């Protein structure tokens, strides 16, 4: 553990040995390692989290490079969780990073032992799957944090944290609450969300990247093989919205901060 002590020296100086022990023992799972989840993962590992599971079904698309941590021209086409795991192990080679290339859904939910984690982080886009994860996570004893929509935003000063039912100005939070009301169900407990009340409009046109590196099944150029590549979600979304790293990263880093604050408070 000599190398790990050196890596975490400045964190230990601020937080002390007891807090560092708690951080090192915590078990964390992140669902979705795109523009929000990837930065959350890096922050946690740089801060001393050693037991981390990352879940995402996609491969790196060239359009991810503007905002996702592990997305570079060298990693286009690679499995996202594998590329991120490789990156995280260059930060702390002693960390235990489990990479699962899976979708969290009704069909796969039973494969995840959510009760075995101390922290569950939701950074997924699908409304239906997000509702399911919220319901299941809130039935565990794990601390749960959720990211609301980070697209169509530019102002970093408008990123906020609030309890789910108190989030204001976020279309995704509104849609989630509407879905719960329609289902006549509520999450079993309260939980904090990261969100922004800013809502801009796309000014560009919506299309595939149009390069030989395109991962989308609908692409006219590039591999475009969904069965082979576990395609980027953009090919199946009804609407693609623009997003930028300085916002998505703030969302992810804020969630990491909430996890670390909770661990330090204990």
Tab-separated table of N, CA, C and O in Angstrom, residues 63-163:
chain	number	residue	atom	x	y	z
A	63	UNK	N	-18.536	11.283	-30.597
A	63	UNK	CA	-19.276	12.428	-30.067
A	63	UNK	C	-19.222	12.512	-28.543
A	63	UNK	O	-19.699	13.491	-27.964
A	64	UNK	N	-18.632	11.514	-27.894
A	64	UNK	CA	-18.460	11.556	-26.438
A	64	UNK	C	-17.247	12.381	-26.025
A	64	UNK	O	-17.097	12.744	-24.853
A	65	UNK	N	-16.339	12.636	-26.970
A	65	UNK	CA	-15.040	13.216	-26.619
A	65	UNK	C	-15.178	14.609	-26.000
A	65	UNK	O	-14.358	15.012	-25.176
A	66	UNK	N	-16.243	15.331	-26.348
A	66	UNK	CA	-16.360	16.692	-25.821
A	66	UNK	C	-16.671	16.744	-24.329
A	66	UNK	O	-16.604	17.806	-23.714
A	67	UNK	N	-17.035	15.584	-23.702
A	67	UNK	CA	-17.485	15.685	-22.309
A	67	UNK	C	-17.202	14.468	-21.438
A	67	UNK	O	-17.345	14.556	-20.212
A	68	UNK	N	-16.824	13.334	-21.989
A	68	UNK	CA	-16.674	12.134	-21.165
A	68	UNK	C	-15.198	11.841	-20.886
A	68	UNK	O	-14.374	11.877	-21.800
A	69	UNK	N	-14.908	11.538	-19.652
A	69	UNK	CA	-13.533	11.449	-19.181
A	69	UNK	C	-12.657	10.515	-19.995
A	69	UNK	O	-11.556	10.873	-20.403
A	70	UNK	N	-13.101	9.324	-20.269
A	70	UNK	CA	-12.258	8.310	-20.913
A	70	UNK	C	-12.319	8.377	-22.428
A	70	UNK	O	-11.658	7.610	-23.128
A	71	UNK	N	-13.145	9.293	-22.972
A	71	UNK	CA	-13.334	9.375	-24.420
A	71	UNK	C	-12.226	10.213	-25.063
A	71	UNK	O	-12.116	11.411	-24.804
A	72	UNK	N	-11.403	9.569	-25.895
A	72	UNK	CA	-10.366	10.239	-26.668
A	72	UNK	C	-10.374	9.625	-28.062
A	72	UNK	O	-11.054	8.622	-28.303
A	73	UNK	N	-9.589	10.176	-28.964
A	73	UNK	CA	-9.547	9.585	-30.297
A	73	UNK	C	-8.963	8.177	-30.253
A	73	UNK	O	-9.245	7.345	-31.119
A	74	UNK	N	-8.163	7.898	-29.217
A	74	UNK	CA	-7.593	6.560	-29.087
A	74	UNK	C	-8.581	5.532	-28.552
A	74	UNK	O	-8.437	4.335	-28.787
A	75	UNK	N	-9.601	5.975	-27.810
A	75	UNK	CA	-10.527	5.021	-27.190
A	75	UNK	C	-11.845	4.862	-27.938
A	75	UNK	O	-12.695	4.078	-27.520
A	76	UNK	N	-12.051	5.591	-29.030
A	76	UNK	CA	-13.286	5.443	-29.808
A	76	UNK	C	-13.463	3.983	-30.220
A	76	UNK	O	-12.543	3.345	-30.731
A	77	UNK	N	-14.656	3.436	-29.942
A	77	UNK	CA	-14.953	2.047	-30.247
A	77	UNK	C	-14.738	1.100	-29.094
A	77	UNK	O	-15.239	-0.025	-29.105
A	78	UNK	N	-14.005	1.543	-28.066
A	78	UNK	CA	-13.766	0.681	-26.913
A	78	UNK	C	-14.995	0.661	-25.999
A	78	UNK	O	-15.788	1.603	-25.973
A	79	UNK	N	-15.147	-0.417	-25.247
A	79	UNK	CA	-16.198	-0.496	-24.242
A	79	UNK	C	-15.962	0.592	-23.193
A	79	UNK	O	-14.856	0.706	-22.651
A	80	UNK	N	-16.965	1.387	-22.925
A	80	UNK	CA	-16.785	2.532	-22.026
A	80	UNK	C	-16.262	2.137	-20.646
A	80	UNK	O	-15.332	2.754	-20.119
A	81	UNK	N	-16.889	1.128	-20.047
A	81	UNK	CA	-16.469	0.767	-18.697
A	81	UNK	C	-15.053	0.212	-18.683
A	81	UNK	O	-14.304	0.401	-17.722
A	82	UNK	N	-14.651	-0.472	-19.756
A	82	UNK	CA	-13.289	-0.999	-19.835
A	82	UNK	C	-12.284	0.138	-19.983
A	82	UNK	O	-11.222	0.146	-19.338
A	83	UNK	N	-12.609	1.112	-20.836
A	83	UNK	CA	-11.722	2.260	-21.021
A	83	UNK	C	-11.605	3.068	-19.741
A	83	UNK	O	-10.510	3.527	-19.367
A	84	UNK	N	-12.721	3.240	-19.036
A	84	UNK	CA	-12.692	4.002	-17.783
A	84	UNK	C	-11.935	3.240	-16.711
A	84	UNK	O	-11.144	3.833	-15.954
A	85	UNK	N	-12.152	1.933	-16.624
A	85	UNK	CA	-11.415	1.137	-15.634
A	85	UNK	C	-9.908	1.256	-15.857
A	85	UNK	O	-9.144	1.434	-14.891
A	86	UNK	N	-9.486	1.171	-17.105
A	86	UNK	CA	-8.060	1.304	-17.410
A	86	UNK	C	-7.536	2.656	-16.949
A	86	UNK	O	-6.438	2.763	-16.381
A	87	UNK	N	-8.302	3.688	-17.185
A	87	UNK	CA	-7.925	5.036	-16.752
A	87	UNK	C	-7.815	5.119	-15.230
A	87	UNK	O	-6.840	5.640	-14.676
A	88	UNK	N	-8.810	4.587	-14.527
A	88	UNK	CA	-8.825	4.667	-13.070
A	88	UNK	C	-7.659	3.899	-12.447
A	88	UNK	O	-7.113	4.311	-11.420
A	89	UNK	N	-7.275	2.808	-13.066
A	89	UNK	CA	-6.156	2.020	-12.528
A	89	UNK	C	-4.811	2.688	-12.766
A	89	UNK	O	-3.823	2.330	-12.112
A	90	UNK	N	-4.745	3.654	-13.670
A	90	UNK	CA	-3.511	4.435	-13.794
A	90	UNK	C	-3.418	5.476	-12.685
A	90	UNK	O	-2.348	6.020	-12.419
A	91	UNK	N	-4.553	5.751	-12.037
A	91	UNK	CA	-4.578	6.686	-10.907
A	91	UNK	C	-4.243	5.957	-9.619
A	91	UNK	O	-3.409	6.413	-8.826
A	92	UNK	N	-4.884	4.822	-9.384
A	92	UNK	CA	-4.580	3.992	-8.211
A	92	UNK	C	-4.592	2.525	-8.632
A	92	UNK	O	-5.659	1.904	-8.695
A	93	UNK	N	-3.416	1.972	-8.927
A	93	UNK	CA	-3.332	0.576	-9.386
A	93	UNK	C	-3.815	-0.441	-8.364
A	93	UNK	O	-4.081	-1.588	-8.716
A	94	UNK	N	-3.943	-0.035	-7.104
A	94	UNK	CA	-4.370	-0.976	-6.067
A	94	UNK	C	-5.884	-0.989	-5.876
A	94	UNK	O	-6.406	-1.792	-5.105
A	95	UNK	N	-6.598	-0.092	-6.556
A	95	UNK	CA	-8.060	-0.044	-6.416
A	95	UNK	C	-8.709	-1.272	-7.037
A	95	UNK	O	-8.177	-1.871	-7.975
A	96	UNK	N	-9.868	-1.649	-6.514
A	96	UNK	CA	-10.643	-2.767	-7.047
A	96	UNK	C	-11.803	-2.191	-7.863
A	96	UNK	O	-12.808	-1.767	-7.308
A	97	UNK	N	-11.627	-2.161	-9.179
A	97	UNK	CA	-12.616	-1.571	-10.077
A	97	UNK	C	-13.278	-2.676	-10.873
A	97	UNK	O	-12.636	-3.367	-11.659
A	98	UNK	N	-14.577	-2.861	-10.666
A	98	UNK	CA	-15.333	-3.853	-11.433
A	98	UNK	C	-16.077	-3.143	-12.560
A	98	UNK	O	-16.857	-2.223	-12.317
A	99	UNK	N	-15.814	-3.555	-13.782
A	99	UNK	CA	-16.447	-2.951	-14.954
A	99	UNK	C	-17.504	-3.896	-15.503
A	99	UNK	O	-17.193	-5.025	-15.895
A	100	UNK	N	-18.756	-3.432	-15.567
A	100	UNK	CA	-19.850	-4.271	-16.051
A	100	UNK	C	-20.504	-3.612	-17.262
A	100	UNK	O	-21.148	-2.568	-17.144
A	101	UNK	N	-20.333	-4.226	-18.422
A	101	UNK	CA	-20.934	-3.720	-19.651
A	101	UNK	C	-22.356	-4.259	-19.753
A	101	UNK	O	-22.635	-5.238	-20.433
A	102	UNK	N	-23.251	-3.580	-19.056
A	102	UNK	CA	-24.641	-4.010	-18.989
A	102	UNK	C	-25.564	-2.807	-18.949
A	102	UNK	O	-25.165	-1.714	-18.540
A	103	UNK	N	-26.800	-3.028	-19.345
A	103	UNK	CA	-27.863	-2.049	-19.148
A	103	UNK	C	-28.602	-2.405	-17.867
A	103	UNK	O	-28.904	-3.577	-17.627
A	104	UNK	N	-28.894	-1.423	-17.032
A	104	UNK	CA	-29.771	-1.658	-15.898
A	104	UNK	C	-31.204	-1.488	-16.376
A	104	UNK	O	-31.592	-0.414	-16.843
A	105	UNK	N	-31.998	-2.545	-16.281
A	105	UNK	CA	-33.370	-2.522	-16.768
A	105	UNK	C	-34.179	-3.567	-16.005
A	105	UNK	O	-33.650	-4.285	-15.147
A	106	UNK	N	-35.447	-3.677	-16.337
A	106	UNK	CA	-36.286	-4.696	-15.702
A	106	UNK	C	-35.727	-6.089	-15.946
A	106	UNK	O	-35.816	-6.957	-15.072
A	107	UNK	N	-35.147	-6.295	-17.123
A	107	UNK	CA	-34.625	-7.615	-17.479
A	107	UNK	C	-33.323	-7.944	-16.746
A	107	UNK	O	-33.005	-9.112	-16.535
A	108	UNK	N	-32.563	-6.936	-16.364
A	108	UNK	CA	-31.234	-7.182	-15.774
A	108	UNK	C	-31.132	-6.815	-14.299
A	108	UNK	O	-30.125	-7.117	-13.662
A	109	UNK	N	-32.143	-6.159	-13.758
A	109	UNK	CA	-32.044	-5.601	-12.400
A	109	UNK	C	-31.654	-6.641	-11.351
A	109	UNK	O	-30.898	-6.341	-10.411
A	110	UNK	N	-32.140	-7.868	-11.496
A	110	UNK	CA	-31.861	-8.903	-10.500
A	110	UNK	C	-30.389	-9.331	-10.489
A	110	UNK	O	-29.951	-10.007	-9.558
A	111	UNK	N	-29.642	-8.940	-11.501
A	111	UNK	CA	-28.222	-9.290	-11.540
A	111	UNK	C	-27.382	-8.405	-10.621
A	111	UNK	O	-26.214	-8.699	-10.388
A	112	UNK	N	-27.981	-7.343	-10.133
A	112	UNK	CA	-27.235	-6.389	-9.314
A	112	UNK	C	-27.642	-6.528	-7.849
A	112	UNK	O	-28.799	-6.326	-7.497
A	113	UNK	N	-26.678	-6.855	-7.014
A	113	UNK	CA	-26.924	-6.982	-5.577
A	113	UNK	C	-26.772	-5.605	-4.934
A	113	UNK	O	-25.747	-5.297	-4.323
A	114	UNK	N	-27.798	-4.774	-5.100
A	114	UNK	CA	-27.696	-3.389	-4.633
A	114	UNK	C	-27.478	-3.298	-3.134
A	114	UNK	O	-26.847	-2.361	-2.644
A	115	UNK	N	-27.989	-4.267	-2.407
A	115	UNK	CA	-27.847	-4.243	-0.957
A	115	UNK	C	-26.424	-4.442	-0.469
A	115	UNK	O	-26.130	-4.222	0.710
A	116	UNK	N	-25.532	-4.831	-1.357
A	116	UNK	CA	-24.142	-5.054	-0.950
A	116	UNK	C	-23.287	-3.785	-1.035
A	116	UNK	O	-22.104	-3.808	-0.705
A	117	UNK	N	-23.902	-2.682	-1.466
A	117	UNK	CA	-23.148	-1.437	-1.626
A	117	UNK	C	-23.509	-0.436	-0.534
A	117	UNK	O	-24.623	-0.425	-0.012
A	118	UNK	N	-22.554	0.426	-0.229
A	118	UNK	CA	-22.784	1.507	0.726
A	118	UNK	C	-23.346	2.743	0.035
A	118	UNK	O	-24.079	3.521	0.648
A	119	UNK	N	-22.986	2.914	-1.239
A	119	UNK	CA	-23.441	4.077	-2.009
A	119	UNK	C	-23.858	3.631	-3.402
A	119	UNK	O	-23.133	2.889	-4.063
A	120	UNK	N	-25.021	4.098	-3.831
A	120	UNK	CA	-25.531	3.821	-5.170
A	120	UNK	C	-25.699	5.167	-5.873
A	120	UNK	O	-26.344	6.083	-5.336
A	121	UNK	N	-25.123	5.282	-7.064
A	121	UNK	CA	-25.165	6.540	-7.813
A	121	UNK	C	-25.860	6.316	-9.143
A	121	UNK	O	-25.488	5.422	-9.909
A	122	UNK	N	-26.864	7.120	-9.400
A	122	UNK	CA	-27.655	7.043	-10.632
A	122	UNK	C	-27.225	8.155	-11.586
A	122	UNK	O	-27.439	9.338	-11.307
A	123	UNK	N	-26.621	7.756	-12.711
A	123	UNK	CA	-26.254	8.724	-13.747
A	123	UNK	C	-26.696	8.189	-15.110
A	123	UNK	O	-25.984	8.313	-16.097
A	124	UNK	N	-27.885	7.571	-15.131
A	124	UNK	CA	-28.389	7.002	-16.386
A	124	UNK	C	-29.445	7.924	-16.984
A	124	UNK	O	-30.015	8.771	-16.295
A	125	UNK	N	-29.706	7.728	-18.293
A	125	UNK	CA	-30.588	8.627	-19.031
A	125	UNK	C	-32.010	8.103	-19.204
A	125	UNK	O	-32.955	8.881	-19.221
A	126	UNK	N	-32.160	6.804	-19.383
A	126	UNK	CA	-33.466	6.235	-19.694
A	126	UNK	C	-34.457	6.483	-18.559
A	126	UNK	O	-34.213	6.107	-17.414
A	127	UNK	N	-35.576	7.114	-18.883
A	127	UNK	CA	-36.570	7.462	-17.864
A	127	UNK	C	-37.102	6.217	-17.161
A	127	UNK	O	-37.167	6.157	-15.928
A	128	UNK	N	-37.482	5.206	-17.939
A	128	UNK	CA	-38.051	3.990	-17.369
A	128	UNK	C	-37.048	3.299	-16.453
A	128	UNK	O	-37.385	2.884	-15.331
A	129	UNK	N	-35.803	3.178	-16.895
A	129	UNK	CA	-34.781	2.502	-16.092
A	129	UNK	C	-34.393	3.330	-14.882
A	129	UNK	O	-34.069	2.787	-13.821
A	130	UNK	N	-34.449	4.635	-15.024
A	130	UNK	CA	-34.119	5.525	-13.907
A	130	UNK	C	-35.149	5.375	-12.789
A	130	UNK	O	-34.799	5.319	-11.607
A	131	UNK	N	-36.426	5.308	-13.173
A	131	UNK	CA	-37.491	5.091	-12.192
A	131	UNK	C	-37.259	3.792	-11.439
A	131	UNK	O	-37.362	3.729	-10.202
A	132	UNK	N	-36.926	2.737	-12.166
A	132	UNK	CA	-36.695	1.440	-11.538
A	132	UNK	C	-35.508	1.486	-10.587
A	132	UNK	O	-35.579	0.964	-9.462
A	133	UNK	N	-34.420	2.122	-11.007
A	133	UNK	CA	-33.243	2.199	-10.142
A	133	UNK	C	-33.549	3.004	-8.888
A	133	UNK	O	-33.158	2.614	-7.780
A	134	UNK	N	-34.258	4.103	-9.040
A	134	UNK	CA	-34.625	4.901	-7.867
A	134	UNK	C	-35.436	4.062	-6.883
A	134	UNK	O	-35.164	4.051	-5.672
A	135	UNK	N	-36.422	3.347	-7.394
A	135	UNK	CA	-37.264	2.529	-6.516
A	135	UNK	C	-36.446	1.462	-5.796
A	135	UNK	O	-36.575	1.270	-4.579
A	136	UNK	N	-35.604	0.754	-6.541
A	136	UNK	CA	-34.841	-0.331	-5.948
A	136	UNK	C	-33.774	0.177	-4.991
A	136	UNK	O	-33.567	-0.385	-3.912
A	137	UNK	N	-33.085	1.246	-5.363
A	137	UNK	CA	-32.037	1.785	-4.497
A	137	UNK	C	-32.613	2.305	-3.184
A	137	UNK	O	-32.005	2.135	-2.123
A	138	UNK	N	-33.789	2.917	-3.255
A	138	UNK	CA	-34.397	3.482	-2.052
A	138	UNK	C	-34.930	2.412	-1.108
A	138	UNK	O	-35.276	2.714	0.041
A	139	UNK	N	-35.008	1.190	-1.570
A	139	UNK	CA	-35.405	0.087	-0.687
A	139	UNK	C	-34.207	-0.546	0.018
A	139	UNK	O	-34.383	-1.428	0.866
A	140	UNK	N	-33.005	-0.128	-0.316
A	140	UNK	CA	-31.807	-0.644	0.344
A	140	UNK	C	-31.396	0.294	1.473
A	140	UNK	O	-31.967	1.379	1.650
A	141	UNK	N	-30.381	-0.108	2.212
A	141	UNK	CA	-29.835	0.753	3.256
A	141	UNK	C	-28.706	1.633	2.718
A	141	UNK	O	-28.143	2.445	3.462
A	142	UNK	N	-28.381	1.491	1.454
A	142	UNK	CA	-27.309	2.282	0.859
A	142	UNK	C	-27.722	3.748	0.733
A	142	UNK	O	-28.895	4.069	0.572
A	143	UNK	N	-26.738	4.633	0.796
A	143	UNK	CA	-26.972	6.044	0.519
A	143	UNK	C	-27.081	6.204	-0.995
A	143	UNK	O	-26.267	5.659	-1.741
A	144	UNK	N	-28.092	6.924	-1.446
A	144	UNK	CA	-28.393	7.003	-2.874
A	144	UNK	C	-28.389	8.446	-3.340
A	144	UNK	O	-28.992	9.320	-2.713
A	145	UNK	N	-27.693	8.707	-4.460
A	145	UNK	CA	-27.672	10.030	-5.074
A	145	UNK	C	-28.009	9.889	-6.551
A	145	UNK	O	-27.606	8.923	-7.199
A	146	UNK	N	-28.729	10.872	-7.094
A	146	UNK	CA	-29.171	10.793	-8.478
A	146	UNK	C	-28.839	12.073	-9.237
A	146	UNK	O	-28.969	13.181	-8.700
A	147	UNK	N	-28.411	11.907	-10.488
A	147	UNK	CA	-28.180	13.048	-11.368
A	147	UNK	C	-29.414	13.288	-12.208
A	147	UNK	O	-29.932	12.384	-12.859
A	148	UNK	N	-29.867	14.524	-12.222
A	148	UNK	CA	-30.926	14.913	-13.133
A	148	UNK	C	-30.278	15.326	-14.462
A	148	UNK	O	-29.107	15.091	-14.689
A	149	UNK	N	-31.031	15.948	-15.372
A	149	UNK	CA	-30.519	16.226	-16.704
A	149	UNK	C	-29.417	17.271	-16.726
A	149	UNK	O	-29.576	18.363	-16.165
A	150	UNK	N	-28.295	16.949	-17.398
A	150	UNK	CA	-27.163	17.868	-17.471
A	150	UNK	C	-26.991	18.471	-18.861
A	150	UNK	O	-26.055	19.242	-19.094
A	151	UNK	N	-27.868	18.146	-19.798
A	151	UNK	CA	-27.772	18.698	-21.150
A	151	UNK	C	-28.475	20.057	-21.224
A	151	UNK	O	-29.246	20.435	-20.335
A	152	UNK	N	-28.188	20.799	-22.294
A	152	UNK	CA	-28.807	22.091	-22.571
A	152	UNK	C	-28.532	23.111	-21.472
A	152	UNK	O	-29.400	23.887	-21.079
A	153	UNK	N	-27.295	23.114	-20.983
A	153	UNK	CA	-26.915	24.021	-19.907
A	153	UNK	C	-25.509	24.573	-20.154
A	153	UNK	O	-24.655	23.886	-20.718
A	154	UNK	N	-25.268	25.810	-19.705
A	154	UNK	CA	-23.973	26.458	-19.862
A	154	UNK	C	-23.465	27.131	-18.591
A	154	UNK	O	-22.279	27.352	-18.425
A	155	UNK	N	-24.386	27.477	-17.689
A	155	UNK	CA	-24.033	28.296	-16.523
A	155	UNK	C	-23.677	27.414	-15.330
A	155	UNK	O	-24.566	26.808	-14.717
A	156	UNK	N	-22.395	27.324	-14.956
A	156	UNK	CA	-22.015	26.442	-13.847
A	156	UNK	C	-22.534	26.914	-12.494
A	156	UNK	O	-22.654	26.118	-11.570
A	157	UNK	N	-22.883	28.195	-12.380
A	157	UNK	CA	-23.338	28.709	-11.090
A	157	UNK	C	-24.771	28.310	-10.779
A	157	UNK	O	-25.254	28.549	-9.675
A	158	UNK	N	-25.450	27.673	-11.759
A	158	UNK	CA	-26.844	27.276	-11.526
A	158	UNK	C	-26.987	25.800	-11.179
A	158	UNK	O	-28.106	25.296	-11.056
A	159	UNK	N	-25.875	25.096	-11.001
A	159	UNK	CA	-25.921	23.690	-10.572
A	159	UNK	C	-26.240	23.653	-9.083
A	159	UNK	O	-25.601	24.347	-8.287
A	160	UNK	N	-27.210	22.861	-8.716
A	160	UNK	CA	-27.720	22.837	-7.344
A	160	UNK	C	-27.865	21.403	-6.835
A	160	UNK	O	-27.843	20.445	-7.610
A	161	UNK	N	-28.098	21.289	-5.520
A	161	UNK	CA	-28.421	20.010	-4.878
A	161	UNK	C	-29.725	20.193	-4.109
A	161	UNK	O	-29.887	21.170	-3.380
A	162	UNK	N	-30.651	19.267	-4.293
A	162	UNK	CA	-31.918	19.333	-3.562
A	162	UNK	C	-32.511	17.940	-3.448
A	162	UNK	O	-32.180	17.032	-4.218
A	163	UNK	N	-33.412	17.771	-2.492
A	163	UNK	CA	-34.157	16.529	-2.367
A	163	UNK	C	-35.043	16.381	-3.603
A	163	UNK	O	-35.522	17.362	-4.168
